[in-house]
Every structure is written in C-alpha cells, then in structure tokens.
C-alpha cells in the first residue's frame, strides 16, 4: 500500500485580480503559509500559467518548479477543465461557453473547439516538461440536455453523441499517450461523463484507451445520490486524481435532486466546505489507502456559505487528519511462528497414506 500525498490545493476557485491571488508566486506564498504541500494549477488561467510557453520551454517550466520549491511546494497536476468543456458543446450552451474562448473565436463553435483541443494537447506537453503524470479535465457534453427529456429521446441519439465525443477526444488521448500523461475526466453532472455507466460508454468507444482515466470527486456523487464508496472499488484502476470536496443532500417535500431552479444556498443538494457536509471522508480515505491510490488529495473549495480563505485554512487540517500513513506490518505478526511444510500438513490433518496411491 502507498500513503496518499497531500494536501494539494486546486487554484481555480482562488485565482483573482487582487493580491495575493493574481500571480502564481504570490498565491504560492499564501498557500504555503497555510500548510499546503502542492498546487493544482488551472492551465487556462493566464494570470497564473502560460500553457503554450510551458509546452515549448523547459526553462520556463524549470523556473516555475524552482519558484514553487522555494516555498516548499510542488505541482500536483495541471487541470484543463475549461478547455475540455469546449471540446463538446451543445448548441443550448453556445452563448454561455463563448466566454471561455478568446474574443476572436467567439461565435465560431468549430474554431473554438479546434482551439480548445490544441490547448489540451499543449497542456499534456507542459505536464511532461513539469515531470507530471496526470492531468484533469471535463469531457464536455452533447447529450446532457437530454438527460431526462420529454418527448423521449429518439433511438440513436445517445449513441451518436458518444461516438462523436470519442472521435473528438481520441487524438487528444493519443497525444497524452505520447507524452506519458493520464487524462483524468472529472465525473461530473453537466458533463456527458457524469457517472460510471457514462464513463464506460465513452471508454469502450476510445478502444479502452490506456490514458483514459478518472478524477474522483465525491461531492458530485452526493448530489446525484450515487454510492461513492462502491464507485471507488469498481473503478479503482481508473482513479488517478482526487478532489477532496464536501457536499450535502437534504431533500424536502418541495424539492430534491433537481433543485427547483434555486440558487446554490437554497438547493436540496449543495457543496460545502470540508467537514460541513455529509461525505464520509474517513471511509473514502480508507478505501483509497486499501486500493493503493498513490496520487494527491487535493482540496477543491466550493461552498455556498463559508468564506473561501477559511475553507482553505480548515481544509489543510482536515486533509492532514484523514490521510492514512499506511503500515508495512501485519498487526499480529508478533504471534507468528515459522512452520514447515510437514507441520502445515499436520495442522490440516493431511496424511500422505494409501489415499494417494
């Protein structure tokens, strides 16, 4: 067994235009002061990271690694969620997704997708230069608006959506293979890969691509009432990244999973800071240790109530308290004794007699 690494901090929800959150050196100093050991860097945020330069310049990557090391930090992974979202966009979301692309590409879905695919390939190249092995992303979605439709879905709609999804992602996965990087899809409502079954549909269409992996975040399973402990056991060979994020689900006689179009704080299912929700992290960290997960435990702060800096400070202590330093001993070894083959036969009542003739 291996001991989980952590705590790491996902920077996407902390990056801002004000200090200390507007540059990587400043946010690194702040994170280190709280006790984080690593940063998970959003490759799309130019305030923190230049993905094109990192893909092509070893000097840039070396300088970044050295700067972080001066604060006692490393990079746990790069993430490419915003780019991944643009790989597959249903027309209903075109206007909303346009803001993720450069202004010159807005209103041009095909060009926007081509740009996003290139950015993910650059991030894979950058990950290799940075000495990383895993990278997070979203799958994007063609079929999500048809999750619970009326009129019913026509035959072939879902199959066609997943065929096209795999067609777009396969060249990216092949680049990840060339760079030695696992591409970890966050299993997330609003994405076509939102549970185990949908991941399997995609995985089969990629030819069971060796770089097609998962980012596990239990908060998304709470909100869709999926058994996240069973999920860990079923997909242990695919889980390569782990977001430590809490959530709660409190259905009433007025609303449930779908939330009644309410704001986050008024939904039955909502994200909470670590320790404030319902996720059984003791069981999760035990499962991860038992299943030999050797990656990072990364705090992703998303809470509809608590201040993010408080959530970050509390999250460090929470993750440290839940990481299990795995043992290399068997607890009752002290009572063991050497036993010969003959003694084993005696213990079992096995005699080599006429029955063997």
Short mmCIF file of N, CA, C and O in Angstrom, two decimals, residues 48-168:
data_model
loop_
_atom_site.label_atom_id
_atom_site.label_comp_id
_atom_site.label_asym_id
_atom_site.label_seq_id
_atom_site.Cartn_x
_atom_site.Cartn_y
_atom_site.Cartn_z
N UNK A 48 -1.87 32.94 -13.88
CA UNK A 48 -1.04 32.02 -13.11
C UNK A 48 -0.09 31.21 -13.97
O UNK A 48 0.97 30.79 -13.48
N UNK A 49 -0.45 30.96 -15.25
CA UNK A 49 0.27 29.95 -16.02
C UNK A 49 0.13 30.23 -17.49
O UNK A 49 -0.95 30.57 -17.98
N UNK A 50 1.23 30.09 -18.23
CA UNK A 50 1.24 30.24 -19.68
C UNK A 50 1.40 28.85 -20.30
O UNK A 50 2.50 28.31 -20.37
N UNK A 51 0.29 28.26 -20.74
CA UNK A 51 0.33 26.87 -21.16
C UNK A 51 1.15 26.69 -22.43
O UNK A 51 1.87 25.68 -22.58
N UNK A 52 1.10 27.64 -23.35
CA UNK A 52 1.87 27.50 -24.59
C UNK A 52 3.36 27.57 -24.30
O UNK A 52 4.16 26.79 -24.84
N UNK A 53 3.75 28.52 -23.45
CA UNK A 53 5.17 28.64 -23.11
C UNK A 53 5.65 27.40 -22.36
O UNK A 53 6.75 26.89 -22.60
N UNK A 54 4.84 26.90 -21.47
CA UNK A 54 5.22 25.71 -20.71
C UNK A 54 5.36 24.49 -21.61
O UNK A 54 6.19 23.62 -21.37
N UNK A 55 4.55 24.43 -22.67
CA UNK A 55 4.62 23.30 -23.59
C UNK A 55 5.92 23.28 -24.38
O UNK A 55 6.42 22.20 -24.74
N UNK A 56 6.47 24.46 -24.63
CA UNK A 56 7.63 24.55 -25.53
C UNK A 56 8.93 24.97 -24.85
O UNK A 56 9.99 24.85 -25.47
N UNK A 57 8.88 25.43 -23.62
CA UNK A 57 10.08 25.95 -22.97
C UNK A 57 10.39 25.19 -21.68
O UNK A 57 9.68 25.34 -20.68
N UNK A 58 11.45 24.41 -21.70
CA UNK A 58 11.87 23.74 -20.48
C UNK A 58 12.37 24.74 -19.44
O UNK A 58 12.20 24.54 -18.24
N UNK A 59 12.96 25.84 -19.93
CA UNK A 59 13.45 26.86 -19.00
C UNK A 59 12.31 27.47 -18.20
O UNK A 59 12.42 27.67 -16.98
N UNK A 60 11.19 27.76 -18.88
CA UNK A 60 10.02 28.30 -18.19
C UNK A 60 9.54 27.33 -17.12
O UNK A 60 9.25 27.72 -15.97
N UNK A 61 9.45 26.05 -17.47
CA UNK A 61 8.98 25.04 -16.51
C UNK A 61 9.95 24.90 -15.34
O UNK A 61 9.52 24.79 -14.18
N UNK A 62 11.24 24.91 -15.64
CA UNK A 62 12.23 24.77 -14.57
C UNK A 62 12.17 25.96 -13.61
O UNK A 62 12.28 25.79 -12.38
N UNK A 63 11.98 27.15 -14.15
CA UNK A 63 11.88 28.34 -13.29
C UNK A 63 10.65 28.27 -12.40
O UNK A 63 10.69 28.63 -11.22
N UNK A 64 9.55 27.79 -12.96
CA UNK A 64 8.31 27.66 -12.20
C UNK A 64 8.49 26.64 -11.07
O UNK A 64 8.10 26.89 -9.91
N UNK A 65 9.09 25.50 -11.38
CA UNK A 65 9.32 24.47 -10.37
C UNK A 65 10.24 24.98 -9.27
O UNK A 65 10.01 24.74 -8.07
N UNK A 66 11.28 25.71 -9.65
CA UNK A 66 12.22 26.26 -8.67
C UNK A 66 11.54 27.28 -7.77
O UNK A 66 11.76 27.32 -6.55
N UNK A 67 10.71 28.13 -8.35
CA UNK A 67 9.99 29.13 -7.56
C UNK A 67 9.09 28.45 -6.53
O UNK A 67 9.07 28.83 -5.35
N UNK A 68 8.35 27.44 -6.96
CA UNK A 68 7.46 26.74 -6.02
C UNK A 68 8.27 26.03 -4.94
O UNK A 68 7.87 26.01 -3.76
N UNK A 69 9.40 25.45 -5.33
CA UNK A 69 10.23 24.75 -4.35
C UNK A 69 10.74 25.70 -3.27
O UNK A 69 10.92 25.29 -2.11
N UNK A 70 10.93 26.97 -3.64
CA UNK A 70 11.39 27.95 -2.64
C UNK A 70 10.35 28.17 -1.56
O UNK A 70 10.65 28.67 -0.47
N UNK A 71 9.09 27.80 -1.85
CA UNK A 71 8.01 27.88 -0.86
C UNK A 71 7.68 26.51 -0.27
O UNK A 71 6.69 26.39 0.47
N UNK A 72 8.48 25.50 -0.61
CA UNK A 72 8.20 24.16 -0.12
C UNK A 72 7.05 23.48 -0.83
O UNK A 72 6.42 22.59 -0.28
N UNK A 73 6.78 23.89 -2.08
CA UNK A 73 5.64 23.38 -2.84
C UNK A 73 6.09 22.66 -4.11
O UNK A 73 7.18 22.93 -4.64
N UNK A 74 5.22 21.79 -4.61
CA UNK A 74 5.37 21.19 -5.93
C UNK A 74 4.04 21.35 -6.67
O UNK A 74 3.04 21.78 -6.08
N UNK A 75 4.03 21.00 -7.94
CA UNK A 75 2.78 20.94 -8.70
C UNK A 75 2.25 19.52 -8.59
O UNK A 75 2.97 18.56 -8.88
N UNK A 76 1.02 19.38 -8.16
CA UNK A 76 0.43 18.04 -8.13
C UNK A 76 -0.03 17.64 -9.53
O UNK A 76 0.27 16.53 -9.99
N UNK A 77 -0.77 18.51 -10.20
CA UNK A 77 -1.24 18.27 -11.57
C UNK A 77 -1.60 19.61 -12.21
O UNK A 77 -1.80 20.61 -11.52
N UNK A 78 -1.71 19.60 -13.53
CA UNK A 78 -2.39 20.66 -14.26
C UNK A 78 -3.83 20.21 -14.48
O UNK A 78 -4.12 19.03 -14.57
N UNK A 79 -4.75 21.19 -14.58
CA UNK A 79 -6.12 20.87 -14.97
C UNK A 79 -6.50 21.67 -16.21
O UNK A 79 -6.00 22.78 -16.43
N UNK A 80 -7.40 21.08 -17.00
CA UNK A 80 -7.78 21.68 -18.28
C UNK A 80 -9.30 21.70 -18.44
O UNK A 80 -9.83 21.58 -19.55
N UNK A 81 -10.02 21.86 -17.33
CA UNK A 81 -11.47 21.73 -17.35
C UNK A 81 -12.15 22.69 -18.34
O UNK A 81 -13.08 22.28 -19.06
N UNK A 82 -11.74 23.93 -18.35
CA UNK A 82 -12.38 24.91 -19.23
C UNK A 82 -12.13 24.56 -20.69
O UNK A 82 -13.04 24.66 -21.54
N UNK A 83 -10.92 24.13 -21.01
CA UNK A 83 -10.64 23.68 -22.37
C UNK A 83 -11.48 22.45 -22.71
O UNK A 83 -12.07 22.35 -23.80
N UNK A 84 -11.53 21.50 -21.78
CA UNK A 84 -12.29 20.28 -22.02
C UNK A 84 -13.76 20.55 -22.26
O UNK A 84 -14.40 19.90 -23.09
N UNK A 85 -14.30 21.54 -21.55
CA UNK A 85 -15.71 21.88 -21.73
C UNK A 85 -16.00 22.30 -23.17
O UNK A 85 -17.09 22.05 -23.69
N UNK A 86 -15.02 22.91 -23.82
CA UNK A 86 -15.21 23.41 -25.18
C UNK A 86 -15.00 22.35 -26.25
O UNK A 86 -15.27 22.60 -27.43
N UNK A 87 -14.53 21.17 -25.87
CA UNK A 87 -14.37 20.10 -26.86
C UNK A 87 -15.73 19.65 -27.37
O UNK A 87 -15.88 19.31 -28.55
N UNK A 88 -16.74 19.66 -26.51
CA UNK A 88 -18.08 19.24 -26.91
C UNK A 88 -19.10 20.17 -26.26
O UNK A 88 -19.28 20.13 -25.04
N UNK A 89 -19.74 21.01 -27.06
CA UNK A 89 -20.70 21.99 -26.54
C UNK A 89 -22.03 21.82 -27.27
O UNK A 89 -22.10 21.96 -28.50
N UNK A 90 -23.08 21.53 -26.53
CA UNK A 90 -24.41 21.51 -27.12
C UNK A 90 -24.81 22.93 -27.49
O UNK A 90 -24.48 23.88 -26.76
N UNK A 91 -25.51 23.13 -28.60
CA UNK A 91 -25.88 24.49 -29.01
C UNK A 91 -26.62 25.30 -27.94
O UNK A 91 -26.51 26.53 -27.92
N UNK A 92 -27.32 24.63 -27.03
CA UNK A 92 -28.03 25.35 -25.97
C UNK A 92 -27.07 26.13 -25.08
O UNK A 92 -27.46 27.11 -24.44
N UNK A 93 -25.80 25.69 -25.06
CA UNK A 93 -24.82 26.32 -24.17
C UNK A 93 -23.80 27.17 -24.92
O UNK A 93 -22.82 27.64 -24.34
N UNK A 94 -24.01 27.35 -26.21
CA UNK A 94 -23.03 28.07 -27.02
C UNK A 94 -22.72 29.46 -26.47
O UNK A 94 -21.55 29.82 -26.30
N UNK A 95 -23.73 30.25 -26.21
CA UNK A 95 -23.51 31.62 -25.76
C UNK A 95 -22.79 31.66 -24.43
O UNK A 95 -21.88 32.49 -24.22
N UNK A 96 -23.15 30.75 -23.52
CA UNK A 96 -22.51 30.73 -22.21
C UNK A 96 -21.05 30.28 -22.30
O UNK A 96 -20.20 30.78 -21.57
N UNK A 97 -20.77 29.34 -23.18
CA UNK A 97 -19.40 28.81 -23.30
C UNK A 97 -18.49 29.73 -24.09
O UNK A 97 -17.26 29.59 -24.03
N UNK A 98 -19.05 30.64 -24.86
CA UNK A 98 -18.23 31.54 -25.66
C UNK A 98 -17.22 32.31 -24.82
O UNK A 98 -16.11 32.60 -25.26
N UNK A 99 -17.59 32.63 -23.59
CA UNK A 99 -16.71 33.43 -22.74
C UNK A 99 -15.44 32.68 -22.36
O UNK A 99 -14.46 33.29 -21.90
N UNK A 100 -15.42 31.35 -22.54
CA UNK A 100 -14.23 30.56 -22.23
C UNK A 100 -13.17 30.67 -23.32
O UNK A 100 -12.02 30.26 -23.10
N UNK A 101 -13.53 31.17 -24.48
CA UNK A 101 -12.63 31.22 -25.62
C UNK A 101 -12.12 32.65 -25.85
O UNK A 101 -12.73 33.62 -25.38
N UNK A 102 -11.02 32.81 -26.57
CA UNK A 102 -10.57 34.15 -26.92
C UNK A 102 -11.64 34.90 -27.70
O UNK A 102 -12.42 34.30 -28.45
N UNK A 103 -11.71 36.22 -27.56
CA UNK A 103 -12.76 37.01 -28.24
C UNK A 103 -12.85 36.76 -29.73
O UNK A 103 -13.94 36.74 -30.30
N UNK A 104 -11.70 36.56 -30.38
CA UNK A 104 -11.70 36.37 -31.83
C UNK A 104 -12.41 35.09 -32.25
O UNK A 104 -12.82 34.97 -33.42
N UNK A 105 -12.58 34.15 -31.33
CA UNK A 105 -13.21 32.87 -31.67
C UNK A 105 -14.66 32.78 -31.22
O UNK A 105 -15.34 31.79 -31.52
N UNK A 106 -15.12 33.77 -30.53
CA UNK A 106 -16.49 33.71 -30.02
C UNK A 106 -17.48 33.81 -31.18
O UNK A 106 -17.29 34.57 -32.12
N UNK A 107 -18.52 33.00 -31.08
CA UNK A 107 -19.48 32.92 -32.18
C UNK A 107 -19.07 31.98 -33.28
O UNK A 107 -19.75 31.90 -34.30
N UNK A 108 -17.94 31.28 -33.08
CA UNK A 108 -17.45 30.33 -34.08
C UNK A 108 -17.22 28.97 -33.40
O UNK A 108 -16.09 28.65 -33.03
N UNK A 109 -18.26 28.18 -33.21
CA UNK A 109 -18.13 26.94 -32.45
C UNK A 109 -17.04 26.00 -32.95
O UNK A 109 -16.31 25.42 -32.14
N UNK A 110 -16.92 25.83 -34.25
CA UNK A 110 -15.92 24.89 -34.77
C UNK A 110 -14.50 25.38 -34.47
O UNK A 110 -13.64 24.60 -34.05
N UNK A 111 -14.26 26.66 -34.70
CA UNK A 111 -12.93 27.22 -34.42
C UNK A 111 -12.64 27.19 -32.92
O UNK A 111 -11.49 26.95 -32.51
N UNK A 112 -13.65 27.43 -32.12
CA UNK A 112 -13.49 27.42 -30.67
C UNK A 112 -13.10 26.02 -30.19
O UNK A 112 -12.19 25.87 -29.35
N UNK A 113 -13.74 25.00 -30.74
CA UNK A 113 -13.41 23.63 -30.35
C UNK A 113 -12.00 23.25 -30.80
O UNK A 113 -11.25 22.62 -30.05
N UNK A 114 -11.62 23.63 -32.01
CA UNK A 114 -10.28 23.33 -32.50
C UNK A 114 -9.23 23.97 -31.61
O UNK A 114 -8.19 23.37 -31.30
N UNK A 115 -9.49 25.21 -31.19
CA UNK A 115 -8.57 25.91 -30.28
C UNK A 115 -8.47 25.17 -28.95
O UNK A 115 -7.36 24.96 -28.43
N UNK A 116 -9.58 24.74 -28.40
CA UNK A 116 -9.58 24.06 -27.11
C UNK A 116 -8.82 22.74 -27.18
O UNK A 116 -8.06 22.40 -26.26
N UNK A 117 -9.01 22.00 -28.27
CA UNK A 117 -8.30 20.74 -28.43
C UNK A 117 -6.79 20.98 -28.45
O UNK A 117 -6.01 20.25 -27.82
N UNK A 118 -6.38 22.02 -29.14
CA UNK A 118 -4.95 22.35 -29.20
C UNK A 118 -4.43 22.72 -27.82
O UNK A 118 -3.30 22.36 -27.44
N UNK A 119 -5.22 23.45 -27.03
CA UNK A 119 -4.78 23.85 -25.69
C UNK A 119 -4.58 22.64 -24.78
O UNK A 119 -3.63 22.61 -23.98
N UNK A 120 -5.45 21.64 -24.90
CA UNK A 120 -5.28 20.45 -24.07
C UNK A 120 -4.02 19.69 -24.48
O UNK A 120 -3.29 19.17 -23.63
N UNK A 121 -3.76 19.62 -25.77
CA UNK A 121 -2.53 18.97 -26.23
C UNK A 121 -1.30 19.72 -25.70
O UNK A 121 -0.32 19.08 -25.26
N UNK A 122 -1.35 21.05 -25.71
CA UNK A 122 -0.25 21.83 -25.15
C UNK A 122 -0.09 21.55 -23.65
O UNK A 122 1.04 21.45 -23.14
N UNK A 123 -1.21 21.42 -22.95
CA UNK A 123 -1.15 21.14 -21.51
C UNK A 123 -0.53 19.78 -21.24
O UNK A 123 0.18 19.60 -20.24
N UNK A 124 -0.78 18.81 -22.11
CA UNK A 124 -0.15 17.50 -21.96
C UNK A 124 1.36 17.61 -22.15
O UNK A 124 2.15 17.00 -21.39
N UNK A 125 1.78 18.39 -23.13
CA UNK A 125 3.21 18.60 -23.35
C UNK A 125 3.83 19.33 -22.16
O UNK A 125 4.93 18.99 -21.71
N UNK A 126 3.11 20.32 -21.63
CA UNK A 126 3.61 21.06 -20.47
C UNK A 126 3.72 20.14 -19.25
O UNK A 126 4.67 20.23 -18.47
N UNK A 127 2.73 19.25 -19.10
CA UNK A 127 2.75 18.33 -17.96
C UNK A 127 4.01 17.46 -18.00
O UNK A 127 4.65 17.23 -16.96
N UNK A 128 4.36 17.00 -19.20
CA UNK A 128 5.57 16.19 -19.31
C UNK A 128 6.81 16.99 -18.93
O UNK A 128 7.67 16.51 -18.19
N UNK A 129 6.91 18.22 -19.41
CA UNK A 129 8.07 19.06 -19.08
C UNK A 129 8.16 19.32 -17.58
O UNK A 129 9.25 19.50 -17.03
N UNK A 130 7.01 19.35 -16.93
CA UNK A 130 6.98 19.61 -15.49
C UNK A 130 7.18 18.35 -14.66
O UNK A 130 7.17 18.40 -13.43
N UNK A 131 7.33 17.21 -15.33
CA UNK A 131 7.57 15.96 -14.62
C UNK A 131 6.33 15.36 -14.00
O UNK A 131 6.43 14.56 -13.06
N UNK A 132 5.15 15.70 -14.55
CA UNK A 132 3.88 15.21 -14.00
C UNK A 132 3.44 13.95 -14.73
O UNK A 132 3.97 13.61 -15.80
N UNK A 133 2.46 13.27 -14.18
CA UNK A 133 1.95 12.04 -14.79
C UNK A 133 0.45 12.07 -15.06
O UNK A 133 -0.05 11.24 -15.82
N UNK A 134 -0.27 13.01 -14.45
CA UNK A 134 -1.73 13.04 -14.56
C UNK A 134 -2.21 14.45 -14.82
O UNK A 134 -1.59 15.43 -14.38
N UNK A 135 -3.36 14.57 -15.51
CA UNK A 135 -3.92 15.87 -15.85
C UNK A 135 -5.44 15.76 -15.81
O UNK A 135 -6.02 14.81 -16.34
N UNK A 136 -6.10 16.73 -15.21
CA UNK A 136 -7.55 16.69 -15.07
C UNK A 136 -8.26 17.45 -16.17
O UNK A 136 -7.71 18.39 -16.76
N UNK A 137 -9.53 17.07 -16.42
CA UNK A 137 -10.31 17.76 -17.45
C UNK A 137 -11.79 17.45 -17.29
O UNK A 137 -12.19 16.62 -16.46
N UNK A 138 -12.62 18.14 -18.07
CA UNK A 138 -14.02 17.82 -18.28
C UNK A 138 -14.17 17.18 -19.65
O UNK A 138 -13.38 17.47 -20.56
N UNK A 139 -15.22 16.38 -19.82
CA UNK A 139 -15.45 15.76 -21.13
C UNK A 139 -16.18 16.68 -22.10
O UNK A 139 -16.12 16.48 -23.30
N UNK A 140 -16.88 17.71 -21.56
CA UNK A 140 -17.83 18.42 -22.40
C UNK A 140 -19.09 17.59 -22.57
O UNK A 140 -19.20 16.47 -22.06
N UNK A 141 -20.07 18.14 -23.30
CA UNK A 141 -21.34 17.43 -23.37
C UNK A 141 -22.13 17.76 -24.63
O UNK A 141 -22.33 18.92 -24.96
N UNK A 142 -22.56 16.71 -25.30
CA UNK A 142 -23.57 16.82 -26.35
C UNK A 142 -24.95 16.43 -25.84
O UNK A 142 -25.97 16.97 -26.27
N UNK A 143 -25.01 15.47 -24.92
CA UNK A 143 -26.27 14.81 -24.59
C UNK A 143 -26.92 15.30 -23.30
O UNK A 143 -28.06 14.92 -23.02
N UNK A 144 -26.23 16.12 -22.51
CA UNK A 144 -26.75 16.48 -21.20
C UNK A 144 -28.17 17.08 -21.25
O UNK A 144 -28.99 16.76 -20.38
N UNK A 145 -28.52 17.92 -22.22
CA UNK A 145 -29.89 18.45 -22.23
C UNK A 145 -30.96 17.37 -22.39
O UNK A 145 -32.14 17.63 -22.13
N UNK A 146 -30.54 16.17 -22.78
CA UNK A 146 -31.48 15.08 -22.99
C UNK A 146 -31.44 14.06 -21.85
O UNK A 146 -31.90 12.93 -22.00
N UNK A 147 -30.90 14.47 -20.71
CA UNK A 147 -30.78 13.55 -19.58
C UNK A 147 -32.13 13.01 -19.15
O UNK A 147 -32.30 11.81 -18.89
N UNK A 148 -33.12 13.88 -19.05
CA UNK A 148 -34.47 13.48 -18.59
C UNK A 148 -35.49 14.19 -19.47
O UNK A 148 -36.17 15.11 -19.03
N UNK A 149 -35.57 13.79 -20.74
CA UNK A 149 -36.30 14.59 -21.72
C UNK A 149 -37.77 14.22 -21.85
O UNK A 149 -38.18 13.10 -21.55
N UNK A 150 -38.52 15.16 -22.32
CA UNK A 150 -39.86 14.89 -22.87
C UNK A 150 -40.08 15.86 -24.02
O UNK A 150 -39.92 17.08 -23.85
N UNK A 151 -40.40 15.38 -25.21
CA UNK A 151 -40.62 13.98 -25.56
C UNK A 151 -39.36 13.12 -25.36
O UNK A 151 -38.26 13.64 -25.20
N UNK A 152 -39.57 11.82 -25.37
CA UNK A 152 -38.48 10.90 -25.09
C UNK A 152 -37.38 11.00 -26.14
O UNK A 152 -37.59 11.47 -27.25
N UNK A 153 -36.20 10.52 -25.76
CA UNK A 153 -35.07 10.54 -26.68
C UNK A 153 -35.33 9.64 -27.88
O UNK A 153 -35.77 8.50 -27.72
N UNK A 154 -35.03 10.11 -29.09
CA UNK A 154 -35.17 9.22 -30.26
C UNK A 154 -34.07 8.18 -30.26
O UNK A 154 -32.97 8.42 -29.75
N UNK A 155 -34.32 7.00 -30.80
CA UNK A 155 -33.29 5.95 -30.88
C UNK A 155 -32.04 6.47 -31.59
O UNK A 155 -32.13 7.17 -32.60
N UNK A 156 -30.90 6.14 -31.03
CA UNK A 156 -29.64 6.50 -31.66
C UNK A 156 -29.05 7.82 -31.20
O UNK A 156 -27.88 8.11 -31.48
N UNK A 157 -29.81 8.65 -30.48
CA UNK A 157 -29.30 9.96 -30.10
C UNK A 157 -28.10 9.85 -29.16
O UNK A 157 -27.06 10.50 -29.39
N UNK A 158 -28.22 9.05 -28.12
CA UNK A 158 -27.12 8.92 -27.16
C UNK A 158 -25.92 8.25 -27.80
O UNK A 158 -24.76 8.66 -27.61
N UNK A 159 -26.17 7.23 -28.58
CA UNK A 159 -25.07 6.52 -29.24
C UNK A 159 -24.29 7.46 -30.16
O UNK A 159 -23.05 7.44 -30.18
N UNK A 160 -25.02 8.27 -30.92
CA UNK A 160 -24.35 9.22 -31.82
C UNK A 160 -23.55 10.24 -31.03
O UNK A 160 -22.42 10.61 -31.42
N UNK A 161 -24.11 10.72 -29.92
CA UNK A 161 -23.41 11.70 -29.09
C UNK A 161 -22.09 11.13 -28.58
O UNK A 161 -21.04 11.79 -28.64
N UNK A 162 -22.11 9.91 -28.08
CA UNK A 162 -20.89 9.32 -27.52
C UNK A 162 -19.91 8.91 -28.61
O UNK A 162 -18.69 8.95 -28.39
N UNK A 163 -20.40 8.54 -29.77
CA UNK A 163 -19.49 8.27 -30.90
C UNK A 163 -18.71 9.54 -31.25
O UNK A 163 -17.49 9.49 -31.46
N UNK A 164 -19.41 10.66 -31.32
CA UNK A 164 -18.74 11.92 -31.66
C UNK A 164 -17.83 12.39 -30.54
O UNK A 164 -16.73 12.92 -30.79
N UNK A 165 -18.25 12.19 -29.30
CA UNK A 165 -17.41 12.58 -28.17
C UNK A 165 -16.08 11.83 -28.22
O UNK A 165 -15.01 12.44 -28.07
N UNK A 166 -16.15 10.52 -28.45
CA UNK A 166 -14.92 9.74 -28.52
C UNK A 166 -14.07 10.15 -29.72
O UNK A 166 -12.84 10.20 -29.64
N UNK A 167 -14.72 10.43 -30.85
CA UNK A 167 -13.97 10.85 -32.04
C UNK A 167 -13.16 12.10 -31.77
O UNK A 167 -12.00 12.22 -32.21
N UNK A 168 -13.72 13.05 -31.03
CA UNK A 168 -13.01 14.30 -30.75
C UNK A 168 -11.89 14.12 -29.73
O UNK A 168 -10.87 14.81 -29.79
#
